[in-house]
mmCIF file of C-alpha atoms in Angstrom:
data_model
loop_
_atom_site.group_PDB
_atom_site.id
_atom_site.type_symbol
_atom_site.label_atom_id
_atom_site.label_comp_id
_atom_site.label_asym_id
_atom_site.label_seq_id
_atom_site.Cartn_x
_atom_site.Cartn_y
_atom_site.Cartn_z
ATOM 1 C CA MET A 34 15.224 1.263 8.338
ATOM 2 C CA LEU A 35 13.642 3.850 6.119
ATOM 3 C CA ILE A 36 10.563 4.160 7.173
ATOM 4 C CA LEU A 37 10.921 3.835 11.062
ATOM 5 C CA ASN A 38 13.732 6.834 10.888
ATOM 6 C CA SER A 39 11.530 8.985 9.144
ATOM 7 C CA LEU A 40 9.169 8.501 12.225
ATOM 8 C CA ARG A 41 11.224 10.821 14.018
ATOM 9 C CA ILE A 42 9.685 13.781 12.015
ATOM 10 C CA MET A 43 6.393 12.790 12.991
ATOM 11 C CA ARG A 44 4.025 16.035 13.812
ATOM 12 C CA ARG A 45 1.429 16.663 15.983
ATOM 13 C CA GLY A 46 -1.585 15.967 14.476
ATOM 14 C CA MET A 47 -0.618 13.845 12.262
ATOM 15 C CA LYS A 48 -2.809 11.597 10.559
ATOM 16 C CA ILE A 49 -1.831 8.261 10.036
ATOM 17 C CA LEU A 50 -4.138 5.634 7.318
ATOM 18 C CA HIS A 51 -2.535 1.828 7.174
ATOM 19 C CA PHE A 52 -4.619 -0.819 5.419
ATOM 20 C CA ALA A 53 -4.242 -4.505 6.253
ATOM 21 C CA PRO A 54 -1.286 -3.488 8.889
ATOM 22 C CA GLU A 55 1.236 -5.319 9.679
ATOM 23 C CA PRO A 56 1.666 -5.776 13.490
ATOM 24 C CA ILE A 57 5.650 -4.047 13.203
ATOM 25 C CA PHE A 58 4.035 -1.175 12.038
ATOM 26 C CA TYR A 59 0.863 -1.935 14.051
ATOM 27 C CA GLN A 60 2.679 -2.124 17.241
ATOM 28 C CA ARG A 61 5.394 1.333 16.262
ATOM 29 C CA PHE A 62 2.475 3.168 14.659
ATOM 30 C CA SER A 63 0.003 3.498 17.574
ATOM 31 C CA SER A 64 2.692 3.726 19.771
ATOM 32 C CA ILE A 65 3.119 7.062 18.572
ATOM 33 C CA PRO A 66 1.699 9.488 20.621
ATOM 34 C CA ASN A 67 0.381 13.042 19.126
ATOM 35 C CA VAL A 68 -0.544 10.582 16.090
ATOM 36 C CA ASP A 69 -4.860 9.055 14.306
ATOM 37 C CA TYR A 70 -3.704 6.019 13.609
ATOM 38 C CA TRP A 71 -6.149 4.393 12.159
ATOM 39 C CA SER A 72 -5.359 0.454 10.810
ATOM 40 C CA VAL A 73 -8.127 -0.781 8.947
ATOM 41 C CA ASP A 74 -9.553 -4.081 7.122
ATOM 42 C CA LEU A 75 -11.945 -4.776 4.814
ATOM 43 C CA ASN A 76 -11.893 -7.841 7.625
ATOM 44 C CA PRO A 77 -13.396 -7.230 11.119
ATOM 45 C CA LYS A 78 -10.647 -9.512 12.539
ATOM 46 C CA ALA A 79 -7.537 -8.942 11.182
ATOM 47 C CA PHE A 80 -4.820 -7.783 13.615
ATOM 48 C CA GLY A 81 -5.087 -4.347 14.873
ATOM 49 C CA VAL A 82 -7.635 -3.580 13.331
ATOM 50 C CA ARG A 83 -9.940 0.290 14.164
ATOM 51 C CA LYS A 84 -12.670 -0.077 12.149
ATOM 52 C CA VAL A 85 -13.226 -1.548 8.792
ATOM 53 C CA VAL A 86 -12.926 0.295 5.692
ATOM 54 C CA ASP A 87 -13.791 -1.251 1.866
ATOM 55 C CA ILE A 88 -10.667 0.241 -0.627
ATOM 56 C CA THR A 89 -13.312 1.014 -2.664
ATOM 57 C CA ASN A 90 -15.449 3.130 -0.470
ATOM 58 C CA ILE A 91 -13.061 5.292 1.555
ATOM 59 C CA PRO A 92 -15.260 6.663 4.650
ATOM 60 C CA PHE A 93 -13.264 9.459 5.466
ATOM 61 C CA ASP A 94 -12.809 13.029 3.925
ATOM 62 C CA ASP A 95 -10.957 14.794 0.738
ATOM 63 C CA ASN A 96 -7.086 15.510 2.642
ATOM 64 C CA THR A 97 -7.225 13.435 4.736
ATOM 65 C CA PHE A 98 -4.605 12.126 5.532
ATOM 66 C CA ASP A 99 0.009 12.270 5.615
ATOM 67 C CA LEU A 100 0.051 8.705 5.370
ATOM 68 C CA ILE A 101 -0.946 6.073 4.504
ATOM 69 C CA MET A 102 0.366 3.243 4.003
ATOM 70 C CA ALA A 103 -1.263 -0.380 2.217
ATOM 71 C CA THR A 104 1.859 -3.464 1.157
ATOM 72 C CA HIS A 105 0.887 -6.408 -0.763
ATOM 73 C CA VAL A 106 -3.271 -4.977 -0.060
ATOM 74 C CA LEU A 107 -4.229 -4.016 -3.694
ATOM 75 C CA GLU A 108 -3.544 -6.952 -5.363
ATOM 76 C CA HIS A 109 -6.478 -9.022 -3.352
ATOM 77 C CA ILE A 110 -8.875 -5.729 -4.635
ATOM 78 C CA PRO A 111 -10.689 -6.565 -7.905
ATOM 79 C CA ASP A 112 -11.614 -2.938 -8.686
ATOM 80 C CA ASP A 113 -7.878 -1.540 -8.315
ATOM 81 C CA LYS A 114 -8.720 1.707 -10.379
ATOM 82 C CA LYS A 115 -10.853 2.217 -7.829
ATOM 83 C CA ALA A 116 -9.129 2.412 -5.009
ATOM 84 C CA MET A 117 -5.350 4.130 -6.281
ATOM 85 C CA SER A 118 -8.633 6.563 -6.691
ATOM 86 C CA GLU A 119 -10.137 6.758 -3.433
ATOM 87 C CA LEU A 120 -6.365 6.829 -2.026
ATOM 88 C CA TYR A 121 -5.312 9.819 -3.980
ATOM 89 C CA ARG A 122 -8.607 11.730 -2.844
ATOM 90 C CA VAL A 123 -8.089 10.940 1.363
ATOM 91 C CA LEU A 124 -4.190 11.132 0.837
ATOM 92 C CA LYS A 125 -3.683 16.023 1.705
ATOM 93 C CA PRO A 126 -1.223 17.136 -1.531
ATOM 94 C CA ALA A 127 2.193 18.254 -1.471
ATOM 95 C CA VAL A 128 2.819 16.492 2.141
ATOM 96 C CA GLY A 129 1.072 13.320 2.052
ATOM 97 C CA VAL A 130 2.372 10.385 1.223
ATOM 98 C CA ALA A 131 1.578 6.773 -0.101
ATOM 99 C CA LEU A 132 3.285 4.272 0.563
ATOM 100 C CA LEU A 133 1.729 1.578 -1.845
ATOM 101 C CA THR A 134 3.591 -1.463 -2.989
ATOM 102 C CA VAL A 135 2.716 -4.902 -4.614
ATOM 103 C CA PRO A 136 4.116 -7.595 -6.244
ATOM 104 C CA ILE A 137 6.009 -7.314 -9.290
ATOM 105 C CA LYS A 138 6.550 -9.395 -11.990
ATOM 106 C CA ASP A 139 9.445 -7.812 -13.918
ATOM 107 C CA SER A 140 8.950 -10.509 -16.909
ATOM 108 C CA LEU A 141 5.613 -8.890 -17.095
ATOM 109 C CA PHE A 142 5.667 -5.584 -19.750
ATOM 110 C CA THR A 143 2.360 -5.399 -18.567
ATOM 111 C CA THR A 144 -0.197 -6.458 -15.232
ATOM 112 C CA LEU A 145 -1.645 -9.446 -15.645
ATOM 113 C CA GLU A 146 -5.289 -9.961 -15.040
ATOM 114 C CA ASN A 147 -7.935 -11.710 -16.251
ATOM 115 C CA PRO A 148 -11.418 -12.130 -15.025
ATOM 116 C CA GLU A 149 -11.686 -16.056 -16.336
ATOM 117 C CA TYR A 150 -9.035 -17.088 -13.830
ATOM 118 C CA ASN A 151 -11.644 -17.383 -11.014
ATOM 119 C CA THR A 152 -10.525 -19.939 -9.492
ATOM 120 C CA PRO A 153 -8.429 -20.669 -6.315
ATOM 121 C CA GLU A 154 -6.703 -22.911 -8.607
ATOM 122 C CA LEU A 155 -6.288 -20.310 -11.551
ATOM 123 C CA ARG A 156 -5.027 -17.694 -9.507
ATOM 124 C CA THR A 157 -2.719 -19.615 -7.250
ATOM 125 C CA LYS A 158 -1.719 -21.803 -11.243
ATOM 126 C CA TYR A 159 -1.913 -17.601 -13.160
ATOM 127 C CA TYR A 160 -1.095 -14.701 -9.609
ATOM 128 C CA GLY A 161 1.207 -16.135 -7.556
ATOM 129 C CA GLN A 162 -1.817 -16.564 -4.558
ATOM 130 C CA SER A 163 -5.215 -18.193 -4.523
ATOM 131 C CA ASP A 164 -6.444 -14.781 -3.436
ATOM 132 C CA HIS A 165 -5.083 -12.677 -5.226
ATOM 133 C CA VAL A 166 -6.867 -11.484 -8.138
ATOM 134 C CA ARG A 167 -3.129 -10.337 -11.081
ATOM 135 C CA TYR A 168 -0.682 -9.967 -10.375
ATOM 136 C CA TYR A 169 1.755 -6.517 -11.500
ATOM 137 C CA GLY A 170 4.267 -6.379 -15.122
ATOM 138 C CA LEU A 171 6.127 -2.682 -14.718
ATOM 139 C CA ASP A 172 3.776 -1.093 -15.120
ATOM 140 C CA TYR A 173 3.028 -0.908 -11.631
ATOM 141 C CA PRO A 174 3.763 2.380 -11.747
ATOM 142 C CA ASP A 175 1.900 4.106 -14.909
ATOM 143 C CA ARG A 176 -1.488 2.333 -13.119
ATOM 144 C CA LEU A 177 -0.221 4.898 -9.715
ATOM 145 C CA ARG A 178 -0.128 7.742 -12.437
ATOM 146 C CA ALA A 179 -3.188 7.199 -14.629
ATOM 147 C CA ALA A 180 -4.566 7.332 -10.624
ATOM 148 C CA LYS A 181 -3.213 11.353 -11.342
ATOM 149 C CA PHE A 182 -0.904 9.507 -8.163
ATOM 150 C CA SER A 183 2.980 11.044 -8.692
ATOM 151 C CA VAL A 184 5.581 8.075 -8.365
ATOM 152 C CA ASP A 185 8.902 7.710 -6.938
ATOM 153 C CA GLU A 186 10.012 4.093 -7.249
ATOM 154 C CA ILE A 187 13.028 2.788 -3.938
ATOM 155 C CA THR A 188 14.909 0.125 -3.839
ATOM 156 C CA LEU A 189 16.090 -0.556 -0.811
ATOM 157 C CA ASP A 190 18.008 -3.341 -0.824
ATOM 158 C CA ARG A 191 21.422 -1.131 0.416
ATOM 159 C CA ILE A 192 19.186 -0.331 3.085
ATOM 160 C CA LEU A 193 17.973 -3.397 4.591
ATOM 161 C CA ASN A 194 19.108 -7.175 5.591
ATOM 162 C CA ASP A 195 18.326 -10.259 4.915
ATOM 163 C CA ASP A 196 16.630 -10.888 8.673
ATOM 164 C CA ASP A 197 15.268 -6.602 8.200
ATOM 165 C CA PHE A 198 12.676 -8.365 4.528
ATOM 166 C CA LYS A 199 11.985 -11.151 7.208
ATOM 167 C CA LYS A 200 10.731 -8.707 9.728
ATOM 168 C CA PHE A 201 9.394 -5.852 7.839
ATOM 169 C CA GLY A 202 7.849 -9.396 5.323
ATOM 170 C CA MET A 203 9.414 -7.422 2.474
ATOM 171 C CA PHE A 204 11.417 -9.829 -0.075
ATOM 172 C CA LYS A 205 15.395 -8.502 -1.941
ATOM 173 C CA GLY A 206 14.281 -6.441 -4.893
ATOM 174 C CA GLU A 207 11.003 -5.547 -4.022
ATOM 175 C CA LYS A 208 9.937 -1.272 -5.216
ATOM 176 C CA PHE A 209 7.956 1.011 -2.683
ATOM 177 C CA HIS A 210 6.562 3.347 -4.518
ATOM 178 C CA VAL A 211 5.922 6.423 -3.020
ATOM 179 C CA CYS A 212 3.116 8.470 -4.265
ATOM 180 C CA ARG A 213 2.283 11.804 -3.878
ATOM 181 C CA LYS A 214 -0.979 13.768 -4.688
ATOM 182 C CA PHE A 215 -0.343 17.401 -6.552
ATOM 183 C CA ILE A 216 -2.372 20.052 -6.426
ATOM 184 C CA TYR A 217 -1.826 22.247 -9.933
ATOM 185 C CA GLY A 218 -4.117 25.776 -11.021
#
């Protein structure tokens, strides 16, 4: 897999910030020598949590992390713009990469979010899950760009088989958003 194979090039002292760590990535990242791996979540009882962290108020210095992963996290965050701004802030310029995936509904040009959809039943009806606060549309990359990220979209269908998708908790056709921070001037 692209992500796991890229771990071979991790360098000494690399810092990783991983929100809501998936067991398969946690096991891999936490076993790499000389990598400072921060597995974080708002829930202190979540799997593998090293530190309780609110994604809208990240308690790390600017330009700290080489890699940030937040897979299917932002759709749960009421203030996703603040979360994206915080992710941008703590990502290292030029060399840092943030992998930020969310469920995207291809039939929506604009992200669907309505504060009146505030019960588990309404959220399930409109967002597909009781704890989601929005359903991202095709404008998701633009929302990331509004947070100043440079964004590349990749689809892993050619790289992964059905078993890989299940193992990594991903869906066929899902777009992976690779975000970078470039500072000019």
